[in-house]
Amino acid sequence: KQEVTQIPAALSVPEGENLVLNCSFTDSAIYNLQWFRQDPGKGLTSLLLIQSSQREQTSGRLNASLDKSSGRSTLYIAASQPGDSATYLCAVCYTGRRALTFGSGTRLQVQP
Amino acid sequence: NAGVTQTPKFQVLKTGQSMTLQCAQDMNHNSMYWYRQDPGMGLRLIYYSASEGTTDKGEVPNGYNVSRLNKREFSLRLESAAPSQTSVYFCASSELSGSPLHFGNGTRLTVT
């Protein structure tokens, strides 16, 4: 079964810390992988999309990496801020599938 | 700059009642999706429409029907609501399957 797993489910860090969120997937035949942010009571906002041919993507303080052979992606957040507090979800578009498969997310709390 | 608009935002139904969740996008996207989000389970795909005039079942289609009314609109219907359908429902769209996904703010549905 093609699944996506995110560990840990929740994470609390002090402001200013660099942190890494993890995502693993069960099948290396992927089309692309996306990272989303979800604020409480809101929809999801797309942060980064990595195509299967890419190793990483960067946007501001965010850097996402992709290692298909090990079935892993990481989202690196530099110099975390309280405004980064949200749930971060990873989603994989598996080859031959037209829709994304989502992980359960990591709830991040950045303490001021 | 509306993006993806969902109505209503909140709804309470009694078991057996029916309702339609509305979704419209103004980005001229070809693909549209309905997901449900439940605590600890991530987002699960109910139905999707890769292009106008086509619809396909996702992971959890039982108890739901959809209509791709035109390129802009994709509605989700519950014919006979059940307590197991209590959830937050998200509509999303993308230019093509596998393109970055844009989400609405969700409909919070409670079935008593």
PDB file of C-alpha atoms in Angstrom:
ATOM      1  CA  LYS A   1       0.000   0.000   0.000  1.00  0.00           C
ATOM      2  CA  GLN A   2       1.309   3.450  -0.879  1.00  0.00           C
ATOM      3  CA  GLU A   3       1.517   5.377   2.373  1.00  0.00           C
ATOM      4  CA  VAL A   4       3.075   8.561   3.758  1.00  0.00           C
ATOM      5  CA  THR A   5       4.267   8.833   7.362  1.00  0.00           C
ATOM      6  CA  GLN A   6       5.341  11.873   9.360  1.00  0.00           C
ATOM      7  CA  ILE A   7       7.182  11.594  12.651  1.00  0.00           C
ATOM      8  CA  PRO A   8       6.975  13.171  15.185  1.00  0.00           C
ATOM      9  CA  ALA A   9       3.299  14.055  15.404  1.00  0.00           C
ATOM     10  CA  ALA A  10       4.149  17.148  17.480  1.00  0.00           C
ATOM     11  CA  LEU A  11       7.256  19.202  18.124  1.00  0.00           C
ATOM     12  CA  SER A  12       7.981  22.167  20.404  1.00  0.00           C
ATOM     13  CA  VAL A  13      11.142  24.278  20.001  1.00  0.00           C
ATOM     14  CA  PRO A  14      12.419  27.627  21.297  1.00  0.00           C
ATOM     15  CA  GLU A  15      12.468  30.579  18.952  1.00  0.00           C
ATOM     16  CA  GLY A  16      15.596  30.842  16.804  1.00  0.00           C
ATOM     17  CA  GLU A  17      16.277  27.130  16.602  1.00  0.00           C
ATOM     18  CA  ASN A  18      16.862  25.405  13.265  1.00  0.00           C
ATOM     19  CA  LEU A  19      14.666  22.348  12.887  1.00  0.00           C
ATOM     20  CA  VAL A  20      13.937  19.419  10.592  1.00  0.00           C
ATOM     21  CA  LEU A  21      10.583  17.797   9.908  1.00  0.00           C
ATOM     22  CA  ASN A  22      10.568  14.282   8.490  1.00  0.00           C
ATOM     23  CA  CYS A  23       8.403  12.555   5.896  1.00  0.00           C
ATOM     24  CA  SER A  24       8.730   8.977   4.672  1.00  0.00           C
ATOM     25  CA  PHE A  25       6.945   7.212   1.830  1.00  0.00           C
ATOM     26  CA  THR A  26       6.638   3.542   0.979  1.00  0.00           C
ATOM     27  CA  ASP A  27       7.098   3.517  -2.817  1.00  0.00           C
ATOM     28  CA  SER A  28       9.960   5.218  -4.630  1.00  0.00           C
ATOM     29  CA  ALA A  29       7.907   5.551  -7.850  1.00  0.00           C
ATOM     30  CA  ILE A  30       6.797   9.107  -7.210  1.00  0.00           C
ATOM     31  CA  TYR A  31       5.934  11.962  -9.567  1.00  0.00           C
ATOM     32  CA  ASN A  32       6.504  14.717  -7.018  1.00  0.00           C
ATOM     33  CA  LEU A  33       6.264  15.574  -3.316  1.00  0.00           C
ATOM     34  CA  GLN A  34       4.692  18.654  -1.765  1.00  0.00           C
ATOM     35  CA  TRP A  35       4.977  20.265   1.647  1.00  0.00           C
ATOM     36  CA  PHE A  36       1.999  22.202   3.037  1.00  0.00           C
ATOM     37  CA  ARG A  37       1.322  24.402   6.025  1.00  0.00           C
ATOM     38  CA  GLN A  38      -2.032  24.384   7.833  1.00  0.00           C
ATOM     39  CA  ASP A  39      -3.031  26.978  10.415  1.00  0.00           C
ATOM     40  CA  PRO A  40      -5.827  26.105  12.899  1.00  0.00           C
ATOM     41  CA  GLY A  41      -9.261  26.265  11.296  1.00  0.00           C
ATOM     42  CA  LYS A  42      -7.806  27.029   7.877  1.00  0.00           C
ATOM     43  CA  GLY A  43      -7.072  25.261   4.633  1.00  0.00           C
ATOM     44  CA  LEU A  44      -3.663  24.101   3.487  1.00  0.00           C
ATOM     45  CA  THR A  45      -1.106  26.402   1.886  1.00  0.00           C
ATOM     46  CA  SER A  46       1.455  24.927  -0.483  1.00  0.00           C
ATOM     47  CA  LEU A  47       5.038  25.683   0.641  1.00  0.00           C
ATOM     48  CA  LEU A  48       7.305  23.719  -1.681  1.00  0.00           C
ATOM     49  CA  LEU A  49       6.964  21.191  -4.488  1.00  0.00           C
ATOM     50  CA  ILE A  50       9.852  18.887  -5.428  1.00  0.00           C
ATOM     51  CA  GLN A  51       9.722  17.008  -8.710  1.00  0.00           C
ATOM     52  CA  SER A  52      11.005  13.423  -8.686  1.00  0.00           C
ATOM     53  CA  SER A  53      14.064  14.494 -10.704  1.00  0.00           C
ATOM     54  CA  GLN A  54      15.055  17.142  -8.122  1.00  0.00           C
ATOM     55  CA  ARG A  55      16.993  16.736  -4.872  1.00  0.00           C
ATOM     56  CA  GLU A  56      15.864  19.908  -3.109  1.00  0.00           C
ATOM     57  CA  GLN A  57      13.866  23.113  -3.285  1.00  0.00           C
ATOM     58  CA  THR A  58      14.288  26.326  -1.324  1.00  0.00           C
ATOM     59  CA  SER A  59      11.979  29.183  -0.445  1.00  0.00           C
ATOM     60  CA  GLY A  60      13.218  31.778   2.004  1.00  0.00           C
ATOM     61  CA  ARG A  61      13.987  30.061   5.323  1.00  0.00           C
ATOM     62  CA  LEU A  62      12.548  26.766   4.103  1.00  0.00           C
ATOM     63  CA  ASN A  63      14.483  24.011   2.375  1.00  0.00           C
ATOM     64  CA  ALA A  64      12.961  20.693   1.342  1.00  0.00           C
ATOM     65  CA  SER A  65      15.038  17.703   0.280  1.00  0.00           C
ATOM     66  CA  LEU A  66      14.051  14.495  -1.471  1.00  0.00           C
ATOM     67  CA  ASP A  67      15.775  11.096  -1.406  1.00  0.00           C
ATOM     68  CA  LYS A  68      13.693   8.673  -3.451  1.00  0.00           C
ATOM     69  CA  SER A  69      15.974   5.701  -2.888  1.00  0.00           C
ATOM     70  CA  SER A  70      15.458   5.853   0.881  1.00  0.00           C
ATOM     71  CA  GLY A  71      11.839   7.017   0.632  1.00  0.00           C
ATOM     72  CA  ARG A  72      12.434  10.157   2.645  1.00  0.00           C
ATOM     73  CA  SER A  73      11.933  13.901   2.475  1.00  0.00           C
ATOM     74  CA  THR A  74      12.875  16.528   5.036  1.00  0.00           C
ATOM     75  CA  LEU A  75      11.675  20.084   5.540  1.00  0.00           C
ATOM     76  CA  TYR A  76      14.344  22.284   7.106  1.00  0.00           C
ATOM     77  CA  ILE A  77      13.226  25.508   8.780  1.00  0.00           C
ATOM     78  CA  ALA A  78      16.010  27.945   9.615  1.00  0.00           C
ATOM     79  CA  ALA A  79      15.880  30.391  12.518  1.00  0.00           C
ATOM     80  CA  SER A  80      12.370  29.410  13.578  1.00  0.00           C
ATOM     81  CA  GLN A  81       9.879  32.107  14.633  1.00  0.00           C
ATOM     82  CA  PRO A  82       6.618  31.974  16.619  1.00  0.00           C
ATOM     83  CA  GLY A  83       4.805  32.697  13.333  1.00  0.00           C
ATOM     84  CA  ASP A  84       6.037  29.351  12.026  1.00  0.00           C
ATOM     85  CA  SER A  85       3.757  27.590  14.523  1.00  0.00           C
ATOM     86  CA  ALA A  86       1.360  25.468  12.472  1.00  0.00           C
ATOM     87  CA  THR A  87       0.835  21.914  11.268  1.00  0.00           C
ATOM     88  CA  TYR A  88       3.106  20.867   8.405  1.00  0.00           C
ATOM     89  CA  LEU A  89       1.905  18.164   6.031  1.00  0.00           C
ATOM     90  CA  CYS A  90       3.805  16.181   3.465  1.00  0.00           C
ATOM     91  CA  ALA A  91       2.006  14.768   0.414  1.00  0.00           C
ATOM     92  CA  VAL A  92       3.205  12.473  -2.343  1.00  0.00           C
ATOM     93  CA  CYS A  93       1.940  12.172  -5.900  1.00  0.00           C
ATOM     94  CA  TYR A  94       2.728   8.572  -6.737  1.00  0.00           C
ATOM     95  CA  THR A  95       3.410   7.728 -10.368  1.00  0.00           C
ATOM     96  CA  GLY A  96       0.209   6.737 -12.164  1.00  0.00           C
ATOM     97  CA  ARG A  97      -1.994   8.302  -9.490  1.00  0.00           C
ATOM     98  CA  ARG A  98      -3.775  11.563 -10.196  1.00  0.00           C
ATOM     99  CA  ALA A  99      -4.148  12.751  -6.599  1.00  0.00           C
ATOM    100  CA  LEU A 100      -1.914  13.251  -3.573  1.00  0.00           C
ATOM    101  CA  THR A 101      -1.470  10.881  -0.651  1.00  0.00           C
ATOM    102  CA  PHE A 102      -1.056  12.846   2.589  1.00  0.00           C
ATOM    103  CA  GLY A 103       0.791  12.194   5.816  1.00  0.00           C
ATOM    104  CA  SER A 104      -0.913  12.969   9.131  1.00  0.00           C
ATOM    105  CA  GLY A 105       1.251  16.035   9.704  1.00  0.00           C
ATOM    106  CA  THR A 106       3.628  17.388  12.354  1.00  0.00           C
ATOM    107  CA  ARG A 107       2.210  20.024  14.685  1.00  0.00           C
ATOM    108  CA  LEU A 108       4.973  22.581  15.342  1.00  0.00           C
ATOM    109  CA  GLN A 109       4.988  25.012  18.239  1.00  0.00           C
ATOM    110  CA  VAL A 110       7.741  27.661  18.334  1.00  0.00           C
ATOM    111  CA  GLN A 111       8.029  29.146  21.804  1.00  0.00           C
ATOM    112  CA  PRO A 112       8.911  32.868  22.063  1.00  0.00           C
TER     113      PRO A 112
ATOM    114  CA  ASN B   1      -8.087  37.099  -5.378  1.00  0.00           C
ATOM    115  CA  ALA B   2     -10.587  34.457  -4.187  1.00  0.00           C
ATOM    116  CA  GLY B   3      -8.810  31.216  -5.219  1.00  0.00           C
ATOM    117  CA  VAL B   4     -10.922  28.277  -4.008  1.00  0.00           C
ATOM    118  CA  THR B   5     -14.215  29.135  -2.298  1.00  0.00           C
ATOM    119  CA  GLN B   6     -16.216  26.622  -0.265  1.00  0.00           C
ATOM    120  CA  THR B   7     -19.704  27.023   1.141  1.00  0.00           C
ATOM    121  CA  PRO B   8     -20.985  26.628   3.756  1.00  0.00           C
ATOM    122  CA  LYS B   9     -18.242  27.046   6.396  1.00  0.00           C
ATOM    123  CA  PHE B  10     -20.183  25.138   9.063  1.00  0.00           C
ATOM    124  CA  GLN B  11     -23.118  22.727   8.936  1.00  0.00           C
ATOM    125  CA  VAL B  12     -24.952  20.530  11.409  1.00  0.00           C
ATOM    126  CA  LEU B  13     -27.110  17.706  10.057  1.00  0.00           C
ATOM    127  CA  LYS B  14     -29.245  15.021  11.596  1.00  0.00           C
ATOM    128  CA  THR B  15     -28.660  11.415  10.579  1.00  0.00           C
ATOM    129  CA  GLY B  16     -30.403  10.718   7.292  1.00  0.00           C
ATOM    130  CA  GLN B  17     -30.517  14.306   6.064  1.00  0.00           C
ATOM    131  CA  SER B  18     -28.944  15.277   2.764  1.00  0.00           C
ATOM    132  CA  MET B  19     -26.856  18.241   1.741  1.00  0.00           C
ATOM    133  CA  THR B  20     -24.528  19.516  -0.961  1.00  0.00           C
ATOM    134  CA  LEU B  21     -21.169  21.142  -0.321  1.00  0.00           C
ATOM    135  CA  GLN B  22     -20.276  23.723  -2.942  1.00  0.00           C
ATOM    136  CA  CYS B  23     -16.827  24.523  -4.301  1.00  0.00           C
ATOM    137  CA  ALA B  24     -15.727  27.023  -6.933  1.00  0.00           C
ATOM    138  CA  GLN B  25     -12.303  28.077  -8.179  1.00  0.00           C
ATOM    139  CA  ASP B  26     -11.385  31.120 -10.242  1.00  0.00           C
ATOM    140  CA  MET B  27      -7.897  30.057 -11.364  1.00  0.00           C
ATOM    141  CA  ASN B  28      -8.993  28.237 -14.543  1.00  0.00           C
ATOM    142  CA  HIS B  29      -7.682  24.970 -13.108  1.00  0.00           C
ATOM    143  CA  ASN B  30      -8.451  21.705 -14.821  1.00  0.00           C
ATOM    144  CA  SER B  31      -8.352  19.365 -11.808  1.00  0.00           C
ATOM    145  CA  MET B  32     -10.466  19.545  -8.679  1.00  0.00           C
ATOM    146  CA  TYR B  33     -10.596  17.376  -5.539  1.00  0.00           C
ATOM    147  CA  TRP B  34     -12.606  16.680  -2.416  1.00  0.00           C
ATOM    148  CA  TYR B  35     -10.759  15.560   0.722  1.00  0.00           C
ATOM    149  CA  ARG B  36     -11.906  14.895   4.265  1.00  0.00           C
ATOM    150  CA  GLN B  37      -9.685  15.520   7.270  1.00  0.00           C
ATOM    151  CA  ASP B  38     -10.109  13.597  10.498  1.00  0.00           C
ATOM    152  CA  PRO B  39      -7.921  13.809  13.635  1.00  0.00           C
ATOM    153  CA  GLY B  40      -4.841  11.609  13.385  1.00  0.00           C
ATOM    154  CA  MET B  41      -5.715  10.397   9.887  1.00  0.00           C
ATOM    155  CA  GLY B  42      -4.443  13.136   7.613  1.00  0.00           C
ATOM    156  CA  LEU B  43      -6.409  14.044   4.517  1.00  0.00           C
ATOM    157  CA  ARG B  44      -8.162  11.285   2.603  1.00  0.00           C
ATOM    158  CA  LEU B  45      -9.345  11.674  -0.968  1.00  0.00           C
ATOM    159  CA  ILE B  46     -13.089  11.242  -1.523  1.00  0.00           C
ATOM    160  CA  TYR B  47     -13.460  12.035  -5.227  1.00  0.00           C
ATOM    161  CA  TYR B  48     -11.554  13.946  -7.836  1.00  0.00           C
ATOM    162  CA  SER B  49     -12.112  15.373 -11.293  1.00  0.00           C
ATOM    163  CA  ALA B  50      -9.064  15.417 -13.533  1.00  0.00           C
ATOM    164  CA  SER B  51     -10.828  17.600 -16.076  1.00  0.00           C
ATOM    165  CA  GLU B  52     -14.260  18.994 -16.861  1.00  0.00           C
ATOM    166  CA  GLY B  53     -16.691  16.180 -17.555  1.00  0.00           C
ATOM    167  CA  THR B  54     -14.790  13.462 -15.682  1.00  0.00           C
ATOM    168  CA  THR B  55     -14.961  12.256 -12.085  1.00  0.00           C
ATOM    169  CA  ASP B  56     -13.232   9.370 -10.323  1.00  0.00           C
ATOM    170  CA  LYS B  57     -13.445   7.724  -6.920  1.00  0.00           C
ATOM    171  CA  GLY B  58     -10.743   8.276  -4.382  1.00  0.00           C
ATOM    172  CA  GLU B  59      -9.866   6.399  -1.212  1.00  0.00           C
ATOM    173  CA  VAL B  60     -13.170   6.890   0.703  1.00  0.00           C
ATOM    174  CA  PRO B  61     -16.044   7.473  -1.789  1.00  0.00           C
ATOM    175  CA  ASN B  62     -18.826   5.500  -0.056  1.00  0.00           C
ATOM    176  CA  GLY B  63     -21.779   7.670   0.962  1.00  0.00           C
ATOM    177  CA  TYR B  64     -20.835  10.539  -1.350  1.00  0.00           C
ATOM    178  CA  ASN B  65     -21.556  11.694  -4.883  1.00  0.00           C
ATOM    179  CA  VAL B  66     -19.976  14.489  -6.889  1.00  0.00           C
ATOM    180  CA  SER B  67     -20.799  16.703  -9.844  1.00  0.00           C
ATOM    181  CA  ARG B  68     -18.341  18.633 -11.973  1.00  0.00           C
ATOM    182  CA  LEU B  69     -20.865  21.226 -13.051  1.00  0.00           C
ATOM    183  CA  ASN B  70     -18.426  23.147 -15.240  1.00  0.00           C
ATOM    184  CA  LYS B  71     -14.724  23.949 -15.175  1.00  0.00           C
ATOM    185  CA  ARG B  72     -15.122  26.241 -12.132  1.00  0.00           C
ATOM    186  CA  GLU B  73     -17.444  24.224  -9.894  1.00  0.00           C
ATOM    187  CA  PHE B  74     -17.214  20.823  -8.204  1.00  0.00           C
ATOM    188  CA  SER B  75     -19.891  19.875  -5.680  1.00  0.00           C
ATOM    189  CA  LEU B  76     -20.012  17.066  -3.109  1.00  0.00           C
ATOM    190  CA  ARG B  77     -23.349  15.553  -2.073  1.00  0.00           C
ATOM    191  CA  LEU B  78     -24.230  13.509   0.973  1.00  0.00           C
ATOM    192  CA  GLU B  79     -27.495  11.718   0.181  1.00  0.00           C
ATOM    193  CA  SER B  80     -28.136  10.309   3.668  1.00  0.00           C
ATOM    194  CA  ALA B  81     -25.745  11.681   6.260  1.00  0.00           C
ATOM    195  CA  ALA B  82     -24.270   9.386   8.913  1.00  0.00           C
ATOM    196  CA  PRO B  83     -22.346  10.263  12.114  1.00  0.00           C
ATOM    197  CA  SER B  84     -19.223   8.704  10.520  1.00  0.00           C
ATOM    198  CA  GLN B  85     -19.299  11.559   8.012  1.00  0.00           C
ATOM    199  CA  THR B  86     -18.626  14.122  10.733  1.00  0.00           C
ATOM    200  CA  SER B  87     -15.418  15.692   9.487  1.00  0.00           C
ATOM    201  CA  VAL B  88     -13.804  18.738   7.931  1.00  0.00           C
ATOM    202  CA  TYR B  89     -14.180  18.715   4.158  1.00  0.00           C
ATOM    203  CA  PHE B  90     -11.694  20.442   1.897  1.00  0.00           C
ATOM    204  CA  CYS B  91     -11.992  21.242  -1.767  1.00  0.00           C
ATOM    205  CA  ALA B  92      -8.806  21.771  -3.760  1.00  0.00           C
ATOM    206  CA  SER B  93      -7.786  22.511  -7.314  1.00  0.00           C
ATOM    207  CA  SER B  94      -4.680  22.299  -9.473  1.00  0.00           C
ATOM    208  CA  GLU B  95      -3.791  23.300 -12.993  1.00  0.00           C
ATOM    209  CA  LEU B  96      -3.141  19.671 -13.854  1.00  0.00           C
ATOM    210  CA  SER B  97      -2.891  16.436 -11.867  1.00  0.00           C
ATOM    211  CA  GLY B  98       0.413  16.640  -9.985  1.00  0.00           C
ATOM    212  CA  SER B  99       0.624  20.465 -10.097  1.00  0.00           C
ATOM    213  CA  PRO B 100       0.689  22.479  -6.849  1.00  0.00           C
ATOM    214  CA  LEU B 101      -2.587  22.107  -5.007  1.00  0.00           C
ATOM    215  CA  HIS B 102      -4.685  25.096  -3.848  1.00  0.00           C
ATOM    216  CA  PHE B 103      -7.124  24.548  -1.004  1.00  0.00           C
ATOM    217  CA  GLY B 104     -10.300  26.193   0.189  1.00  0.00           C
ATOM    218  CA  ASN B 105     -10.791  26.977   3.878  1.00  0.00           C
ATOM    219  CA  GLY B 106     -12.940  23.937   4.519  1.00  0.00           C
ATOM    220  CA  THR B 107     -16.458  23.016   5.639  1.00  0.00           C
ATOM    221  CA  ARG B 108     -16.832  21.730   9.179  1.00  0.00           C
ATOM    222  CA  LEU B 109     -19.687  19.192   9.146  1.00  0.00           C
ATOM    223  CA  THR B 110     -21.265  17.602  12.208  1.00  0.00           C
ATOM    224  CA  VAL B 111     -23.801  14.797  11.857  1.00  0.00           C
ATOM    225  CA  THR B 112     -25.792  14.016  15.010  1.00  0.00           C
TER     226      THR B 112
END
